[in-house]
Amino acid sequence: KSPEFNASYSMGRLHIEHMGGERVFSCANCDCPLTNRQQLISTRFTGATGRAFLFNRVVNLDTSELQDRVMLTGRHMVRDVSCRKCKTKLGWVYEFATEESQQYKEGKIILERALINESEGFPDPVKD
Amino acid sequence: MENGSGCLNGSGAADSAEKAQQQQQCPAVQLSERNCEAVRVIGQYLRELGLARSAEALVLEAGCPLESGAAAQFRSSVLLGDWDGAEASLASLRRALWRESSWSEIAFRLAEQRYLELLESGAHIAALCVLRGKLTPLQFSPDRLHRLSGLIMCSGPEELRQLSGWSGAAGGTRQALLDSVEQFFPPSVMLPPKRLSVLLDQAVRAQVSRCRHHNTSLSPDQLTLLADHSCQAAASVPSVCSQVLDAHQDEVHVCQFSPNGRFLATGGRDCVAIVWLVEAAANPPGAPRVRHHLTLRIGEERGGVAWLAWSPDSRLLLACAAEEATEVIVWEAETGDCIKKLKHRDEDSLTTAAWLPDSNHFVVGGNRGHFYLCSVDVGFEKAWDFIRVVALATRREDDGGTAVLAADTFARIRRYRFDTMQDETLFREDGPVMSMSISQDETLLAVCVASAGVHLWDLRLRVCRRRLHGLTHGAYLLHASIGGPNQDFVASGSHDARVCVWHRGCQAGDGAQQHLLPDKLSGHGGLVSCVSWNPRHHGMLASASDDCTVRIWLPASLAAAALAASADGTGPGGAGFSSNGCCSSTVSKHQPPPLL
């Protein structure tokens, strides 16, 4: 219980967002909500644990430093992403693609299928 | 009130020669245009106060007539009731009008006043002559003419006054007539009414709008003219930490003063809610201190206290848990008795709550989509499905019912009526909402938006009034609080371990309200998550931090008084001084925590 300012403490209550949606994807380790089916762009990706999904927008992620990676599809600048709550590594986000055909991925997030859960959500009842 | 002053230029034949001589003998001070205007305005002010001779002397010495000769004649004629003379003066002023078309209106008003005065004094024949000979030929406003002619049937002056809304010859109507006529003439001919008063009022209001810590209930006309107005920060804005409360064993995430200002509740990761008593020391009066009252436990596995809500009568305290938040607990604050443990379903997540005005019903919710209306008597009452609730507040509505304001995960703030099951979207935020706090008079809503600051929404006008910037953003939840006698102060936590305090009414020197930066209070050793203003002791602020302490902040003048009291040994609790001048006190005694 040190009064000195120490950034390594787990401080405060994390602000956890929730994107809603009828099919919700969450972190398999801690059930922190991440994204939903409406944000899913493609299922045909591969990560370290096997199948991976490409999503448009995902919340509650921490990103790592920028990394230069050569993948099957070419050279990319990516950041690893991890669950904000439990710090488990979940996938990566594309920041820059060297090849023009791959630029559609920029800003999008890859989450590995084995590390996330899909569960039932509900539609937003508000119509306006 | 009738202003009895007569004509200002050339009062009597005997005097005028003498005065003309005086004027020639006095070295005429050469006044610039602006100075001449100032003299005229001052002269008008003196005359309005009834200091006619001073006004006259001023005009004589300065050589700036207050108004043109014809205008002065007109004024004195009206005030004396010399209607023919007034008409003659008016005719000679006709050229000076802004617009020729307004002449008929002025003539009408003059004749109208004459007509009404004649009716009041009972001279019906003469009044009829005025109606026929003066009012009708002008052909101005047939409606008014019709109404005026109807008034001739009045049986007496009382009824006349009542029916027409005219307050009588002695009721200041002559002066009112003059005031209304002044607008038709340029200022060189006639001054606008009460010009100096208007200018002084504008100046004071401008000073008030620049007052950085404005915190007084005095109206602008009660403020002194002798010095520029600026509220003393020392008296109103908290700046000194007067107490450090260190009874918690882990991060403190919530702090809330009760609506009556007598209690403070704090809670955090150590799964304990502590109730503190606020005592205003009698000697010297107004220096509030806080001391420990009760420690209330929630289960250890619950992840900590996520939210604390006081019932409007300040009797009950409700706590929501952070994880495994399936249950909310209600205690009686004075005794610590657990009144209710409310659970609806095992999969619920209820992390935020707000009470309804009857201090029996409350709403709870969480971002997994649970949103319930419950009561202390009955328990669970109603659910509103499929709303992912982030923050709650309640507000009384005009029809007597209560609206629940809920911020949801789609950054909407919506209004829900559980009695009529009506809902409506009030505002859409442009970023994710972290928390929400309503002012005590239920007119303002402070919304903490992630990475954007605190947005103040006006609940009656339904607009965003201010966007407050300057707090340090980050990944953790922050709470804001609106306080002060006029809901003028907003405080919030910040990621840089400082408390931010804004005065929302102040316009920054460059006129750009958006860039008003907060005062920042340093002292905490970790992220400050939550702040709360004391609704009774304005200027008293509590802040909860990850350094496991709660700090009490007071305005410098109050804090000095508190320190003086403790130094005498008359204040409650012991007080020690740290080298930077902050007073820290160890909590006097811990009561054994009652186990639930």
XYZ file of C-alpha atoms in Angstrom:
724
model
C 0.000 0.000 0.000
C 2.491 2.558 -1.187
C 1.366 6.129 -1.651
C 3.898 6.776 -4.405
C 2.525 6.986 -7.885
C 3.223 3.602 -9.450
C 2.002 2.826 -12.903
C 2.400 -0.915 -12.474
C -0.499 -1.179 -10.012
C -3.761 -2.444 -11.441
C -5.368 0.904 -11.078
C -8.989 1.833 -10.948
C -11.830 0.037 -12.563
C -11.232 -0.546 -16.231
C -13.600 1.131 -18.602
C -15.038 -1.817 -20.518
C -16.992 -0.992 -23.642
C -19.590 -3.256 -25.207
C -20.519 -3.232 -28.851
C -23.771 -5.128 -28.425
C -25.100 -7.148 -31.324
C -26.990 -10.434 -31.638
C -23.879 -12.611 -31.676
C -21.192 -11.352 -29.341
C -17.539 -12.389 -29.345
C -15.689 -12.277 -26.014
C -12.310 -13.191 -24.638
C -12.269 -16.948 -23.936
C -10.204 -16.423 -20.800
C -12.105 -13.710 -18.953
C -15.319 -13.199 -20.960
C -14.573 -9.554 -21.668
C -16.766 -8.416 -24.607
C -14.786 -7.676 -27.760
C -16.897 -7.423 -30.888
C -19.845 -8.980 -32.718
C -20.831 -10.820 -35.917
C -21.744 -7.611 -37.725
C -18.101 -6.562 -37.538
C -16.854 -9.831 -39.048
C -15.257 -9.357 -42.455
C -13.634 -12.699 -43.184
C -13.111 -16.081 -41.562
C -10.309 -17.203 -43.848
C -7.286 -16.192 -41.887
C -4.738 -18.194 -39.961
C -3.002 -17.371 -36.736
C -0.639 -19.131 -34.354
C -3.394 -21.314 -32.920
C -5.086 -22.012 -36.233
C -8.135 -20.348 -37.696
C -8.497 -16.588 -37.233
C -11.173 -14.008 -38.064
C -10.778 -10.526 -39.490
C -12.956 -7.897 -37.814
C -13.657 -4.299 -38.675
C -13.857 -2.871 -35.162
C -13.007 -4.454 -31.806
C -13.066 -2.823 -28.370
C -11.299 -3.431 -25.059
C -7.938 -4.231 -26.588
C -4.443 -3.133 -25.675
C -1.945 -2.843 -28.482
C 1.761 -3.573 -28.508
C 4.560 -1.663 -30.205
C 4.664 -1.605 -33.998
C 6.232 -4.705 -35.551
C 7.495 -5.484 -39.006
C 6.206 -8.913 -40.037
C 6.456 -10.929 -43.191
C 3.384 -13.043 -43.704
C 2.099 -15.347 -46.440
C 0.399 -12.377 -48.031
C 3.387 -10.078 -47.873
C 5.119 -7.635 -45.596
C 2.960 -5.828 -43.040
C 3.354 -3.492 -40.100
C 1.238 -4.904 -37.268
C 0.648 -4.528 -33.554
C -0.221 -7.432 -31.309
C -3.509 -7.033 -29.480
C -4.404 -8.423 -26.088
C -7.461 -8.440 -23.890
C -7.561 -5.274 -21.803
C -8.903 -7.117 -18.799
C -6.773 -10.258 -18.528
C -3.881 -9.280 -20.826
C -4.137 -12.513 -22.844
C -2.769 -12.115 -26.347
C -5.647 -12.484 -28.800
C -4.336 -11.569 -32.228
C -3.042 -8.532 -34.054
C -4.093 -5.374 -35.873
C -2.835 -4.388 -39.336
C -1.500 -0.863 -39.465
C 0.201 -0.836 -42.822
C 0.364 -3.220 -45.782
C 3.180 -2.829 -48.272
C 1.275 -4.457 -51.115
C -1.655 -2.608 -52.591
C -3.854 -5.685 -52.774
C -3.523 -6.093 -49.030
C -4.358 -2.508 -48.046
C -7.983 -3.355 -47.348
C -6.773 -4.893 -44.076
C -5.344 -1.659 -42.690
C -6.998 -0.744 -39.408
C -8.701 -4.117 -39.146
C -8.147 -6.637 -36.378
C -7.368 -10.371 -36.466
C -8.627 -12.404 -33.518
C -7.691 -16.071 -33.235
C -10.762 -18.310 -33.165
C -9.503 -20.509 -30.338
C -8.990 -17.540 -28.039
C -12.487 -16.058 -28.328
C -15.983 -17.241 -27.470
C -19.120 -16.596 -29.423
C -22.265 -16.137 -27.392
C -25.834 -15.048 -27.744
C -26.513 -11.320 -27.454
C -29.678 -9.434 -28.268
C -30.744 -6.808 -30.791
C -30.923 -3.139 -29.822
C -34.605 -2.445 -29.126
C -34.276 1.302 -29.739
C -35.577 2.172 -33.162
C -34.820 5.897 -33.571
C -42.375 58.405 -9.052
C -42.995 61.791 -10.579
C -39.838 63.681 -11.269
C -40.652 67.194 -10.294
C -37.723 68.842 -11.981
C -38.683 71.533 -14.371
C -36.913 73.029 -17.294
C -33.166 73.216 -17.215
C -32.281 75.909 -19.640
C -33.371 79.394 -18.671
C -35.615 79.036 -15.640
C -36.787 82.568 -14.960
C -36.243 85.889 -16.697
C -34.410 87.385 -13.744
C -32.065 84.518 -13.319
C -31.278 83.898 -16.937
C -29.354 87.120 -17.384
C -27.303 86.399 -14.325
C -26.644 82.904 -15.472
C -25.661 84.028 -18.940
C -23.179 86.339 -17.292
C -21.885 83.534 -15.129
C -21.450 81.373 -18.134
C -19.436 84.015 -19.875
C -17.270 84.557 -16.810
C -16.568 80.855 -16.163
C -13.708 79.748 -18.359
C -15.478 77.269 -20.519
C -13.661 73.957 -20.114
C -13.124 72.520 -23.547
C -14.690 69.094 -23.459
C -14.175 66.410 -26.051
C -17.130 64.691 -27.626
C -16.858 61.702 -25.289
C -16.519 63.855 -22.187
C -19.525 65.881 -23.210
C -21.543 62.704 -23.559
C -20.372 61.591 -20.134
C -21.490 64.875 -18.627
C -24.902 64.568 -20.244
C -25.317 61.056 -18.948
C -24.261 62.070 -15.444
C -26.604 65.035 -15.585
C -29.473 62.765 -16.502
C -28.559 60.439 -13.615
C -28.506 63.303 -11.121
C -31.824 64.537 -12.365
C -33.347 61.069 -12.027
C -32.142 60.919 -8.447
C -33.933 64.206 -7.772
C -30.779 66.335 -7.566
C -32.049 68.878 -10.051
C -29.969 71.797 -8.870
C -26.758 69.789 -9.098
C -27.720 68.716 -12.580
C -28.350 72.304 -13.526
C -25.047 73.455 -12.070
C -23.265 70.675 -13.922
C -24.801 71.662 -17.225
C -23.934 75.279 -16.632
C -20.345 74.669 -15.764
C -19.705 72.122 -18.472
C -21.607 73.946 -21.121
C -23.124 70.723 -22.414
C -26.879 70.946 -22.465
C -28.503 67.642 -21.564
C -30.825 67.852 -24.462
C -31.972 70.322 -27.054
C -34.080 73.274 -25.940
C -37.223 72.029 -27.585
C -36.805 68.626 -25.966
C -36.393 70.229 -22.557
C -39.538 72.267 -23.169
C -41.382 69.125 -24.173
C -40.211 67.288 -21.099
C -41.225 69.994 -18.674
C -44.588 70.476 -20.408
C -45.441 66.804 -20.112
C -44.388 66.610 -16.496
C -46.437 69.668 -15.619
C -49.444 68.513 -17.622
C -49.292 71.438 -20.032
C -50.581 69.485 -22.998
C -50.861 72.350 -25.455
C -47.321 73.401 -24.706
C -46.213 69.817 -25.127
C -47.887 69.637 -28.508
C -46.166 72.836 -29.593
C -42.738 71.542 -28.531
C -43.426 68.271 -30.246
C -44.208 70.087 -33.469
C -40.841 71.819 -33.354
C -39.121 68.471 -32.660
C -40.747 66.819 -35.598
C -37.768 67.399 -37.859
C -35.440 65.581 -35.503
C -37.209 62.231 -35.602
C -35.409 59.118 -36.795
C -38.400 58.311 -38.949
C -41.118 60.701 -39.958
C -43.695 57.921 -39.665
C -43.282 57.719 -35.907
C -44.654 61.205 -35.406
C -48.243 60.042 -35.482
C -47.507 57.449 -32.828
C -45.947 60.020 -30.512
C -48.798 62.428 -31.057
C -51.221 59.597 -30.353
C -49.523 58.677 -27.095
C -49.467 62.280 -25.978
C -53.150 62.704 -26.752
C -53.916 59.357 -25.129
C -52.282 60.425 -21.879
C -54.213 63.690 -21.989
C -57.457 61.833 -22.642
C -56.939 59.358 -19.810
C -56.012 62.104 -17.351
C -59.114 64.038 -18.273
C -61.276 60.956 -17.797
C -59.671 60.260 -14.461
C -60.391 63.743 -13.209
C -63.999 63.439 -14.384
C -63.888 65.990 -17.220
C -65.801 63.808 -19.643
C -66.740 66.575 -22.062
C -63.160 67.698 -22.438
C -62.077 64.069 -22.813
C -64.592 63.577 -25.586
C -63.231 66.659 -27.348
C -59.732 65.204 -27.200
C -61.035 61.896 -28.517
C -62.745 63.539 -31.445
C -60.364 66.369 -32.172
C -56.949 64.890 -31.415
C -57.001 61.096 -31.344
C -59.336 60.226 -34.198
C -57.765 62.460 -36.912
C -54.379 60.795 -36.426
C -55.827 57.526 -37.754
C -53.303 55.545 -35.777
C -54.194 52.090 -34.428
C -57.981 51.814 -34.725
C -57.985 49.012 -32.112
C -56.530 51.204 -29.434
C -58.839 54.024 -30.403
C -61.780 51.699 -30.020
C -60.640 50.575 -26.584
C -60.017 54.129 -25.487
C -63.465 55.233 -26.568
C -64.916 52.340 -24.590
C -63.272 53.634 -21.424
C -65.520 56.677 -21.410
C -68.210 54.454 -19.917
C -66.179 53.877 -16.759
C -67.961 54.961 -13.623
C -64.956 56.236 -11.754
C -61.168 56.624 -11.765
C -60.681 53.269 -9.990
C -62.529 51.356 -12.635
C -60.750 53.328 -15.355
C -57.376 52.384 -13.966
C -58.350 48.762 -13.594
C -59.820 48.354 -17.060
C -57.118 50.179 -18.976
C -54.101 49.042 -17.005
C -53.036 52.674 -16.796
C -51.834 53.675 -13.366
C -53.111 57.212 -13.266
C -51.580 60.679 -13.559
C -49.904 60.246 -10.205
C -48.742 56.721 -10.981
C -45.631 57.663 -12.916
C -47.357 57.505 -16.282
C -46.084 60.928 -17.369
C -42.508 59.786 -16.836
C -43.331 56.525 -18.553
C -44.674 58.485 -21.524
C -41.415 60.443 -21.722
C -39.392 57.238 -21.514
C -41.366 55.694 -24.339
C -41.009 58.770 -26.547
C -37.233 58.961 -26.072
C -36.626 55.998 -28.331
C -37.910 57.880 -31.376
C -35.314 60.624 -31.171
C -31.570 60.475 -31.708
C -29.479 60.812 -28.535
C -28.355 64.331 -29.519
C -31.950 65.472 -29.085
C -33.071 63.256 -26.201
C -31.051 60.842 -24.123
C -32.235 57.221 -23.840
C -33.777 56.690 -20.403
C -31.554 55.791 -17.432
C -28.473 55.672 -19.604
C -25.863 55.706 -16.851
C -27.649 52.976 -14.876
C -27.707 50.808 -17.975
C -23.994 51.336 -18.593
C -23.044 50.560 -14.993
C -25.152 47.429 -15.018
C -23.485 46.240 -18.231
C -20.053 46.795 -16.684
C -20.878 44.815 -13.567
C -22.347 41.972 -15.578
C -19.201 41.832 -17.719
C -17.108 41.588 -14.549
C -19.293 38.803 -13.231
C -18.900 36.815 -16.423
C -15.123 37.084 -16.089
C -15.129 36.101 -12.442
C -13.170 32.880 -12.445
C -14.513 31.530 -9.200
C -17.918 33.180 -9.132
C -19.712 31.652 -6.235
C -22.079 34.191 -4.757
C -25.844 34.433 -4.746
C -25.808 38.240 -4.869
C -27.423 39.709 -7.979
C -25.389 42.111 -10.160
C -27.122 45.217 -8.814
C -26.059 44.272 -5.285
C -22.374 44.139 -6.137
C -20.132 47.071 -5.388
C -19.132 49.516 -8.102
C -16.012 50.592 -6.285
C -13.821 47.697 -7.380
C -13.959 45.131 -10.171
C -15.879 42.138 -9.008
C -14.023 38.920 -8.543
C -14.894 36.240 -6.066
C -12.100 35.266 -3.791
C -10.926 31.844 -4.766
C -9.865 31.344 -1.209
C -13.421 31.520 -0.054
C -15.171 29.349 -2.578
C -12.909 26.987 -4.501
C -11.340 24.026 -2.731
C -7.584 24.205 -2.898
C -6.208 22.769 0.319
C -6.356 19.171 1.433
C -7.618 19.324 4.963
C -7.889 15.605 5.680
C -6.490 12.340 4.351
C -8.710 9.377 5.216
C -6.703 6.169 5.069
C -9.044 3.575 6.536
C -9.316 1.620 3.283
C -6.915 -1.249 2.625
C -6.984 -1.103 -1.156
C -7.871 1.236 -4.024
C -10.866 3.438 -3.344
C -13.149 3.657 -6.355
C -16.277 5.478 -5.164
C -17.013 8.360 -2.840
C -20.431 9.962 -2.364
C -21.728 12.559 0.066
C -25.312 12.030 1.198
C -27.889 14.562 -0.055
C -28.112 16.200 3.352
C -24.342 16.555 3.503
C -24.046 14.698 6.832
C -22.505 11.474 5.608
C -19.761 10.424 3.235
C -19.699 6.885 1.843
C -16.548 5.439 0.298
C -15.854 2.050 -1.200
C -13.334 0.229 -3.299
C -11.424 -2.897 -4.073
C -11.158 -4.009 -0.451
C -14.879 -4.930 -0.610
C -15.731 -2.564 2.181
C -18.031 0.454 2.240
C -17.144 2.967 4.926
C -19.632 5.525 6.185
C -18.104 8.705 7.566
C -19.795 11.485 9.527
C -19.359 15.093 8.475
C -19.124 17.399 11.444
C -19.142 21.137 11.094
C -17.033 22.426 13.933
C -18.938 24.896 16.090
C -15.874 26.956 16.883
C -15.013 28.417 14.426
C -18.258 27.846 12.516
C -18.171 26.351 9.059
C -15.016 24.264 9.101
C -16.314 20.768 8.368
C -14.373 17.673 9.370
C -14.991 14.048 8.615
C -14.715 11.140 11.005
C -15.229 7.422 10.752
C -18.688 6.095 11.538
C -19.194 2.516 10.231
C -17.481 -0.117 8.133
C -19.809 -2.268 6.046
C -18.665 -5.412 4.302
C -19.749 -6.996 1.068
C -18.469 -10.474 0.221
C -14.774 -10.826 -0.569
C -15.364 -12.548 -3.902
C -17.422 -9.657 -5.242
C -14.441 -7.835 -6.755
C -14.936 -4.686 -4.762
C -17.531 -1.986 -4.399
C -18.406 -0.594 -7.818
C -20.983 2.004 -6.894
C -22.580 3.591 -3.852
C -25.887 5.432 -3.969
C -27.592 7.387 -1.177
C -31.361 7.495 -0.901
C -32.746 11.040 -1.287
C -33.653 11.170 2.411
C -30.018 10.301 3.256
C -31.134 7.360 5.354
C -30.193 4.373 3.170
C -27.016 3.435 1.347
C -26.996 1.079 -1.620
C -23.885 -0.720 -2.835
C -23.259 -2.461 -6.158
C -20.392 -4.876 -6.590
C -17.836 -4.906 -9.362
C -17.574 -8.580 -10.342
C -20.189 -11.255 -9.589
C -22.527 -8.299 -9.227
C -25.677 -10.382 -8.996
C -26.820 -8.759 -5.808
C -27.147 -5.231 -4.438
C -27.111 -4.482 -0.750
C -28.981 -1.749 1.100
C -27.983 -0.634 4.577
C -29.353 1.901 6.986
C -26.541 4.434 7.246
C -26.977 5.511 10.860
C -26.975 2.046 12.419
C -25.308 -0.112 9.776
C -28.193 -2.596 9.661
C -28.511 -4.460 6.406
C -32.037 -3.678 5.247
C -32.101 -5.611 1.975
C -30.040 -7.893 -0.179
C -31.641 -7.800 -3.537
C -31.010 -10.512 -6.131
C -33.117 -11.300 -9.126
C -31.337 -13.874 -11.256
C -28.014 -15.664 -11.036
C -26.688 -14.361 -14.327
C -27.367 -10.694 -13.510
C -24.651 -8.084 -13.548
C -25.782 -5.007 -11.648
C -22.967 -2.479 -11.399
C -24.747 0.860 -11.192
C -27.820 2.176 -9.402
C -29.895 5.272 -8.665
C -32.704 5.997 -6.218
C -36.128 7.385 -7.000
C -37.408 10.339 -4.945
C -39.552 8.212 -2.608
C -36.383 6.684 -1.075
C -37.994 3.271 -1.471
C -37.709 2.519 -5.178
C -34.431 2.349 -7.015
C -33.178 1.324 -10.447
C -30.172 -0.925 -11.044
C -28.436 -1.999 -14.212
C -25.329 -3.287 -15.879
C -23.773 -3.603 -19.301
C -24.850 -7.202 -19.787
C -28.338 -5.885 -20.437
C -30.032 -6.001 -17.047
C -32.087 -2.958 -16.131
C -34.497 -3.286 -13.246
C -36.840 -1.212 -11.135
C -36.793 -2.467 -7.560
C -37.888 -1.344 -4.139
C -36.782 -1.854 -0.588
C -40.253 -3.049 0.434
C -41.006 -5.466 -2.372
C -37.720 -6.226 -4.090
C -37.623 -6.730 -7.836
C -40.568 -5.034 -9.538
C -40.016 -4.463 -13.240
C -37.453 -5.081 -15.934
C -36.691 -3.142 -19.071
C -35.227 -5.613 -21.528
C -32.199 -5.423 -23.767
C -30.710 -2.171 -22.533
C -26.992 -2.316 -21.687
C -26.775 0.237 -18.891
C -23.569 2.129 -18.161
C -24.808 4.822 -15.758
C -28.073 5.859 -14.109
C -29.694 8.976 -12.712
C -33.272 9.954 -11.881
C -35.211 13.129 -12.436
C -38.623 14.325 -11.371
C -40.843 15.298 -14.253
C -43.566 17.904 -14.573
C -46.430 15.426 -14.325
C -45.221 14.191 -10.960
C -43.654 10.982 -12.221
C -39.986 10.157 -12.207
C -37.885 9.603 -15.297
C -34.886 7.320 -15.149
C -31.962 8.605 -17.199
C -29.734 5.814 -18.432
C -26.567 5.996 -20.480
C -26.044 2.864 -22.537
C -23.199 1.211 -24.418
C -24.261 2.876 -27.661
C -23.350 6.285 -26.162
C -26.989 7.272 -25.908
C -28.572 8.935 -22.917
C -32.200 7.954 -22.817
C -35.148 8.677 -20.625
C -37.252 5.811 -19.288
C -40.579 6.014 -17.479
C -41.228 2.773 -15.654
C -44.773 3.820 -14.809
C -45.904 4.499 -18.376
C -43.248 2.324 -20.079
C -42.376 5.189 -22.371
C -38.841 5.834 -23.463
C -37.081 8.466 -25.477
C -33.539 9.234 -26.581
C -32.392 12.554 -25.121
C -28.789 12.872 -26.244
C -26.239 11.025 -28.294
C -22.654 11.334 -27.199
C -19.841 11.180 -29.689
C -17.737 8.770 -27.656
C -18.261 5.934 -25.176
C -19.846 7.054 -21.907
C -17.981 6.145 -18.725
C -20.261 7.665 -16.100
C -22.961 10.224 -15.483
C -23.895 12.498 -12.600
C -26.896 14.760 -12.175
C -26.809 18.093 -10.336
C -28.768 18.439 -7.126
C -31.402 20.666 -8.716
C -31.789 18.119 -11.554
C -31.115 20.642 -14.321
C -27.621 19.620 -15.398
C -26.094 16.303 -16.317
C -22.340 15.790 -16.276
C -21.323 12.978 -18.626
C -17.784 11.615 -18.562
C -16.918 10.539 -22.081
C -13.856 8.372 -22.639
C -10.953 10.386 -24.062
C -13.142 13.457 -24.402
C -13.610 15.010 -20.984
C -16.766 16.015 -19.164
C -19.783 17.162 -21.145
C -22.468 19.199 -19.417
C -25.978 18.732 -20.753
C -28.900 20.986 -19.880
C -31.874 18.760 -19.182
C -34.520 21.407 -19.732
C -33.176 22.896 -22.952
C -31.823 19.501 -24.078
C -28.544 20.917 -25.349
C -24.908 20.417 -24.507
C -23.929 23.501 -22.515
C -20.203 22.980 -22.000
C -17.448 20.606 -22.930
C -14.852 20.603 -20.178
C -11.332 19.666 -21.112
C -8.051 19.445 -19.276
C -8.323 16.160 -17.449
C -5.859 13.435 -18.277
C -7.397 10.539 -20.169
C -6.717 6.838 -19.827
C -8.244 3.389 -19.688
C -9.974 3.652 -16.307
C -13.385 4.861 -15.232
C -13.662 8.433 -14.011
C -16.574 10.074 -12.271
C -17.536 13.727 -12.163
C -19.688 15.728 -9.757
C -21.574 19.020 -10.030
C -21.632 21.222 -6.955
C -21.711 24.743 -5.583
C -24.733 26.810 -4.552
C -25.684 27.550 -8.170
C -24.433 24.267 -9.687
C -21.469 26.284 -10.947
C -18.645 23.947 -10.086
C -17.761 20.685 -11.762
C -15.072 18.390 -10.431
C -13.737 15.151 -11.794
C -10.984 12.666 -11.270
C -8.085 12.332 -13.641
C -5.451 9.779 -14.626
C -2.597 12.010 -13.516
C -3.468 11.678 -9.814
C -4.941 15.177 -9.623
C -8.460 16.425 -9.002
C -9.834 18.773 -11.681
C -12.183 21.604 -10.696
C -13.903 23.818 -13.271
C -16.120 26.824 -12.798
C -18.595 26.396 -15.616
C -19.975 29.911 -15.704
C -16.725 31.725 -16.236
C -15.880 32.936 -19.710
C -12.169 32.665 -20.278
C -10.345 35.912 -21.034
C -10.114 35.205 -24.738
C -13.828 34.576 -24.912
C -13.366 30.998 -25.999
C -15.383 29.087 -23.474
C -14.275 25.744 -24.771
C -10.734 26.245 -23.590
C -11.449 26.851 -19.956
C -8.865 24.828 -18.087
C -9.529 23.403 -14.675
C -7.807 24.116 -11.413
C -5.868 20.993 -10.543
C -5.448 19.778 -6.989
C -2.381 17.691 -6.307
C -1.747 15.407 -3.422
C -2.963 11.954 -4.296
C -0.436 9.291 -5.160
C -2.526 7.453 -7.734
C -5.338 7.754 -10.242
C -8.278 9.715 -8.869
C -11.413 7.853 -9.936
C -14.248 9.577 -8.186
C -15.093 12.941 -6.638
C -18.102 14.234 -4.728
C -19.196 17.711 -3.645
C -20.861 18.123 -0.281
C -24.384 19.421 -1.030
C -24.591 21.313 2.231
C -21.077 22.574 2.855
C -20.399 24.110 -0.526
C -16.726 24.131 -1.342
C -16.082 20.826 0.440
C -14.917 18.161 -1.991
C -14.016 14.520 -1.451
C -11.824 12.528 -3.836
C -11.183 8.783 -3.992
C -7.952 7.441 -5.377
C -5.964 4.316 -6.150
C -3.484 5.316 -3.484
C -6.028 3.805 -1.058
C -6.941 7.132 0.472
C -9.826 9.553 0.329
C -8.914 13.224 0.546
C -11.104 16.075 1.755
C -10.473 19.406 0.061
C -11.625 22.750 1.416
C -11.330 26.351 0.260
C -8.215 27.974 1.658
C -10.064 30.236 4.068
C -12.121 27.398 5.557
C -9.133 25.118 5.744
C -7.125 27.734 7.593
C -9.938 27.979 10.094
C -9.984 24.196 10.463
C -6.254 24.128 11.040
C -6.465 26.874 13.624
C -9.190 24.992 15.452
C -7.141 21.793 15.565
C -4.048 23.622 16.693
C -6.003 24.931 19.642
C -6.911 21.368 20.453
C -10.602 22.196 20.236
C -11.251 20.408 16.952
C -12.206 16.740 16.762
C -9.425 14.260 16.109
C -5.715 14.887 16.126
C -4.142 16.813 13.309
C -0.617 16.808 12.033
C 1.046 19.057 9.535
C 3.108 17.733 6.705
C 5.817 19.942 5.327
C 3.858 21.113 2.319
C 1.215 22.602 4.541
C -1.415 19.922 4.071
C -3.140 18.740 7.177
C -3.443 14.999 7.540
C -5.259 13.333 10.345
C -5.386 9.745 11.430
C -8.889 8.470 11.840
C -9.647 8.613 15.521
C -11.180 5.209 16.137
C -12.207 2.198 14.120
C -15.360 0.460 15.198
C -15.253 -3.331 14.818
C -16.778 -3.958 11.394
C -20.184 -5.630 11.649
C -20.155 -8.845 9.649
C -23.069 -9.360 7.324
